[in-house]
Amino acid sequence: MRLSALLCLLLALLSCQGPSWKKGSARESGRLQYWAEPGIERSVTEKTTEMILFSDWLAGSLFPGYDIGRVKVVFYKDHQSYARFRPGSVDSLAHFHMRTAIVHLPVDIAEEGWRHEFVHAVLHARFKDYPFWMQEGAALLLQSADRKRPLCGAPLQLPEGLRGFRSRLLQRRLPLPVNRDAELRRKGIYEETALAGYFAYFLWQRRLFIHLVKKAADSEQDSFLILLGGDYKLLKRMEEDFYEWLSSPLALRPSTGC
């Protein structure tokens, strides 16, 4: 009898530790399907309006005529609540869970934070095999895009937080991630992320990045083939051009590109 009571108590405690948003049903609004922790309904409503507008603009700009379906989101009441159920050891502000295709974020997150995750969600909905550098590069580049302007006419700029990695990348000269073998040899998530952002911006300024994002989804080809035709000599030349560009003021200036 005592063992039975103890098991019941243990099960009750475990159920209390689970995410509270899972106890409620999903809601739908426009392109969004979302779950929320109790007590934040008004904040969620205010947030979802802009989220719908941004995701509609992004999907239409990148993949016109393609239905990406709904963007799934879980709202937590604050960062502390979000952090309790955040996977991995990286102290992220939000994340997009690839396996479930769900964005997880605190409801009070800054606009660029949730936009970053929405870029991941929209790209993943179109093509699940985008490599890390394209996913992360696109998110870093497009998180500050002005949805009230055409994508190709909007000047973009990388987040200021990446500037601290610029000198480190110039010193280490990591291989460009278009070559999958080179990408697998690198370690260090922060440097990989910075390299992804700068390389995406390098291609953006050369009117190549958006073309690459679309072409990769349509053809399912590797970016090495799309950009360089699998030519290692061209890869070496592009690597030299990239690091020369990275050392110049162009890497820090706002720029249009498509």
Coordinates of C-alpha atoms in Angstrom, one line a residue:
M1 CA 0.0 0.0 0.0
R2 CA 2.8 2.4 0.9
L3 CA 4.6 1.5 -2.4
S4 CA 1.5 2.3 -4.4
A5 CA 1.1 5.6 -2.7
L6 CA 4.7 6.5 -3.3
L7 CA 4.4 5.6 -7.0
C8 CA 1.2 7.8 -7.3
L9 CA 3.1 10.7 -5.6
L10 CA 6.1 10.3 -7.9
L11 CA 3.9 10.2 -11.0
A12 CA 2.1 13.4 -9.8
L13 CA 5.4 15.2 -9.4
L14 CA 6.6 14.1 -12.8
S15 CA 3.5 15.4 -14.4
C16 CA 3.9 18.7 -12.7
Q17 CA 7.4 19.0 -14.1
G18 CA 6.3 18.7 -17.7
P19 CA 5.8 21.8 -19.9
S20 CA 2.5 23.5 -19.0
W21 CA 1.9 24.4 -22.7
K22 CA 1.5 20.8 -23.5
K23 CA -1.6 20.6 -21.3
G24 CA -3.5 23.0 -23.6
S25 CA -4.7 22.6 -27.1
A26 CA -3.1 24.3 -30.1
R27 CA -4.6 27.6 -31.4
E28 CA -4.5 28.8 -34.9
S29 CA -4.2 32.4 -36.3
G30 CA -3.3 33.1 -39.9
R31 CA -0.2 31.1 -40.8
L32 CA 0.5 30.3 -37.1
Q33 CA -0.3 27.3 -35.0
Y34 CA 0.8 27.9 -31.5
W35 CA 0.7 26.8 -27.9
A36 CA 1.2 29.0 -24.9
E37 CA 1.8 28.8 -21.2
P38 CA -1.1 30.0 -19.1
G39 CA -1.5 33.7 -18.2
I40 CA 0.2 35.3 -21.3
E41 CA -2.7 35.4 -23.7
R42 CA -2.7 39.1 -24.3
S43 CA 1.1 39.2 -24.9
V44 CA 0.8 36.3 -27.3
T45 CA -2.0 38.0 -29.3
E46 CA 0.2 41.1 -29.6
K47 CA 3.1 39.1 -30.8
T48 CA 1.3 36.9 -33.3
T49 CA 0.1 39.8 -35.4
E50 CA 3.6 40.8 -36.5
M51 CA 4.7 37.2 -36.7
I52 CA 2.0 36.4 -39.3
L53 CA 2.9 39.4 -41.4
F54 CA 6.6 38.6 -41.3
S55 CA 6.2 34.9 -42.1
D56 CA 3.8 35.7 -45.0
W57 CA 6.3 38.3 -46.4
L58 CA 9.3 35.9 -46.0
A59 CA 7.6 32.9 -47.6
G60 CA 6.3 35.0 -50.5
S61 CA 9.7 36.7 -51.0
L62 CA 11.7 33.5 -51.0
F63 CA 9.3 30.9 -52.3
P64 CA 6.5 32.6 -54.3
G65 CA 3.7 30.1 -55.2
Y66 CA 4.9 27.5 -52.7
D67 CA 2.7 26.8 -49.7
I68 CA 5.0 26.3 -46.7
G69 CA 2.0 25.5 -44.4
R70 CA 1.8 26.7 -40.8
V71 CA 4.6 27.9 -38.7
K72 CA 4.4 26.2 -35.3
V73 CA 5.3 28.1 -32.2
V74 CA 5.5 27.5 -28.4
F75 CA 5.3 30.6 -26.2
Y76 CA 6.8 30.6 -22.7
K77 CA 6.1 33.3 -20.2
D78 CA 9.7 34.4 -19.8
H79 CA 13.3 33.4 -20.5
Q80 CA 13.6 31.5 -17.2
S81 CA 10.6 29.3 -18.1
Y82 CA 11.9 28.8 -21.6
A83 CA 15.4 27.8 -20.3
R84 CA 13.9 25.0 -18.2
F85 CA 13.0 23.1 -21.3
R86 CA 15.7 24.3 -23.7
P87 CA 17.7 21.4 -25.2
G88 CA 21.5 21.3 -25.3
S89 CA 24.1 23.3 -23.4
V90 CA 24.0 26.5 -25.6
D91 CA 22.5 29.4 -23.7
S92 CA 20.1 30.3 -26.5
L93 CA 17.4 33.0 -26.3
A94 CA 15.1 30.8 -28.5
H95 CA 15.4 27.9 -30.9
F96 CA 13.8 26.1 -33.8
H97 CA 13.5 22.3 -33.1
M98 CA 14.3 20.6 -36.4
R99 CA 12.8 17.3 -35.6
T100 CA 9.4 18.6 -34.6
A101 CA 9.6 21.8 -36.7
I102 CA 8.5 23.9 -33.8
V103 CA 9.8 27.3 -32.7
H104 CA 10.3 27.7 -29.0
L105 CA 10.6 31.2 -27.5
P106 CA 9.8 33.4 -24.5
V107 CA 6.9 35.7 -25.3
D108 CA 9.0 38.8 -24.4
I109 CA 11.8 38.0 -26.8
A110 CA 13.1 40.9 -28.9
E111 CA 11.8 41.1 -32.5
E112 CA 15.1 40.1 -34.2
G113 CA 15.2 37.0 -31.9
W114 CA 11.9 35.5 -33.0
R115 CA 12.5 36.6 -36.6
H116 CA 15.7 34.6 -36.6
E117 CA 13.8 31.4 -35.6
F118 CA 11.1 32.1 -38.1
V119 CA 13.6 32.2 -40.9
H120 CA 14.7 28.7 -39.8
A121 CA 11.1 27.5 -39.8
V122 CA 10.2 28.9 -43.2
L123 CA 13.4 27.5 -44.9
H124 CA 12.9 24.1 -43.2
A125 CA 9.3 24.0 -44.4
R126 CA 10.5 24.4 -48.0
F127 CA 13.5 22.1 -47.9
K128 CA 14.5 20.0 -44.9
D129 CA 18.1 19.4 -46.1
Y130 CA 19.5 22.9 -46.2
P131 CA 23.0 22.7 -44.7
F132 CA 23.8 24.4 -41.4
W133 CA 25.6 27.3 -42.9
M134 CA 22.7 28.2 -45.3
Q135 CA 20.1 27.9 -42.5
E136 CA 22.1 30.0 -40.0
G137 CA 23.4 32.4 -42.6
A138 CA 19.9 33.1 -43.9
A139 CA 18.6 33.6 -40.3
L140 CA 21.4 36.0 -39.4
L141 CA 21.0 38.0 -42.6
L142 CA 17.2 38.2 -42.8
Q143 CA 16.3 38.6 -39.1
S144 CA 16.5 42.4 -39.5
A145 CA 14.9 42.6 -43.0
D146 CA 12.2 45.2 -43.4
R147 CA 9.0 43.3 -44.4
K148 CA 7.5 46.6 -45.7
R149 CA 10.0 46.6 -48.6
P150 CA 10.7 44.1 -51.3
L151 CA 13.5 41.8 -50.2
C152 CA 15.7 42.6 -53.1
G153 CA 15.5 46.3 -52.5
A154 CA 16.0 46.2 -48.7
P155 CA 19.5 47.0 -47.4
L156 CA 20.6 44.3 -44.9
Q157 CA 23.3 44.1 -42.4
L158 CA 24.6 41.4 -40.1
P159 CA 24.1 41.6 -36.3
E160 CA 26.7 43.7 -34.5
G161 CA 27.4 40.7 -32.2
L162 CA 29.2 39.0 -35.1
R163 CA 31.9 41.7 -35.3
G164 CA 33.8 40.3 -32.5
F165 CA 34.4 37.1 -34.5
R166 CA 35.7 38.9 -37.6
S167 CA 39.3 39.1 -36.5
R168 CA 39.3 35.5 -35.3
L169 CA 38.0 34.3 -38.6
L170 CA 40.6 36.3 -40.5
Q171 CA 43.3 34.8 -38.3
R172 CA 42.1 31.2 -38.6
R173 CA 40.9 31.3 -42.2
L174 CA 38.5 28.4 -41.8
P175 CA 37.5 26.5 -45.0
L176 CA 34.3 27.9 -46.7
P177 CA 31.3 25.7 -45.9
V178 CA 30.2 25.1 -49.5
N179 CA 32.4 21.9 -49.3
R180 CA 30.6 19.5 -47.0
D181 CA 33.9 17.7 -46.2
A182 CA 35.5 20.9 -45.0
E183 CA 32.4 21.7 -42.9
L184 CA 32.7 18.4 -41.1
R185 CA 36.3 19.1 -40.2
R186 CA 35.5 22.2 -38.2
K187 CA 34.7 22.4 -34.5
G188 CA 33.2 25.3 -32.5
I189 CA 29.6 26.2 -32.9
Y190 CA 30.2 30.0 -32.4
E191 CA 32.9 30.3 -35.1
E192 CA 30.8 28.1 -37.5
T193 CA 27.8 30.4 -36.9
A194 CA 29.9 33.6 -37.5
L195 CA 31.4 32.1 -40.7
A196 CA 27.9 31.1 -41.9
G197 CA 26.7 34.7 -41.4
Y198 CA 29.6 36.4 -43.1
F199 CA 29.7 34.0 -46.0
A200 CA 26.0 34.4 -46.6
Y201 CA 26.5 38.2 -46.5
F202 CA 29.4 37.9 -48.9
L203 CA 27.1 36.0 -51.4
W204 CA 24.3 38.4 -50.7
Q205 CA 26.4 41.4 -51.8
R206 CA 27.3 39.4 -55.0
R207 CA 23.6 38.8 -55.8
L208 CA 24.1 35.0 -55.2
F209 CA 22.6 34.1 -51.9
I210 CA 18.9 34.2 -52.5
H211 CA 19.4 32.5 -55.9
L212 CA 21.3 29.8 -54.0
V213 CA 18.5 29.4 -51.4
K214 CA 15.9 28.9 -54.1
K215 CA 18.1 26.7 -56.3
A216 CA 19.0 24.4 -53.5
A217 CA 15.4 23.7 -52.7
D218 CA 14.3 23.3 -56.3
S219 CA 17.2 21.1 -57.4
E220 CA 18.3 19.5 -54.1
Q221 CA 21.9 20.0 -55.3
D222 CA 24.8 20.7 -53.0
S223 CA 25.8 24.4 -52.8
F224 CA 29.3 23.4 -54.0
L225 CA 27.8 22.3 -57.3
I226 CA 25.3 25.2 -57.6
L227 CA 27.9 27.9 -56.9
L228 CA 31.1 26.4 -58.3
G229 CA 30.1 23.4 -60.4
G230 CA 32.2 21.2 -58.1
D231 CA 35.4 22.9 -59.2
Y232 CA 38.0 23.0 -56.4
K233 CA 40.1 25.6 -58.1
L234 CA 37.1 28.0 -58.1
L235 CA 36.5 27.1 -54.5
K236 CA 40.1 28.2 -53.6
R237 CA 39.7 31.4 -55.5
M238 CA 36.3 32.1 -53.8
E239 CA 38.0 31.5 -50.5
E240 CA 40.7 34.0 -51.2
D241 CA 38.1 36.5 -52.4
F242 CA 36.0 36.0 -49.3
Y243 CA 38.8 36.6 -46.8
E244 CA 39.9 39.7 -48.7
W245 CA 36.3 40.9 -48.5
L246 CA 36.1 40.1 -44.9
S247 CA 39.1 42.2 -44.1
S248 CA 37.5 45.2 -45.9
P249 CA 34.8 47.7 -44.7
L250 CA 32.3 46.1 -47.1
A251 CA 31.8 43.3 -44.6
L252 CA 30.4 45.8 -42.1
R253 CA 28.3 48.0 -44.4
P254 CA 24.5 47.7 -45.1
S255 CA 24.0 46.4 -48.6
T256 CA 21.2 45.4 -51.0
G257 CA 21.5 42.1 -52.9
C258 CA 19.4 39.3 -54.4

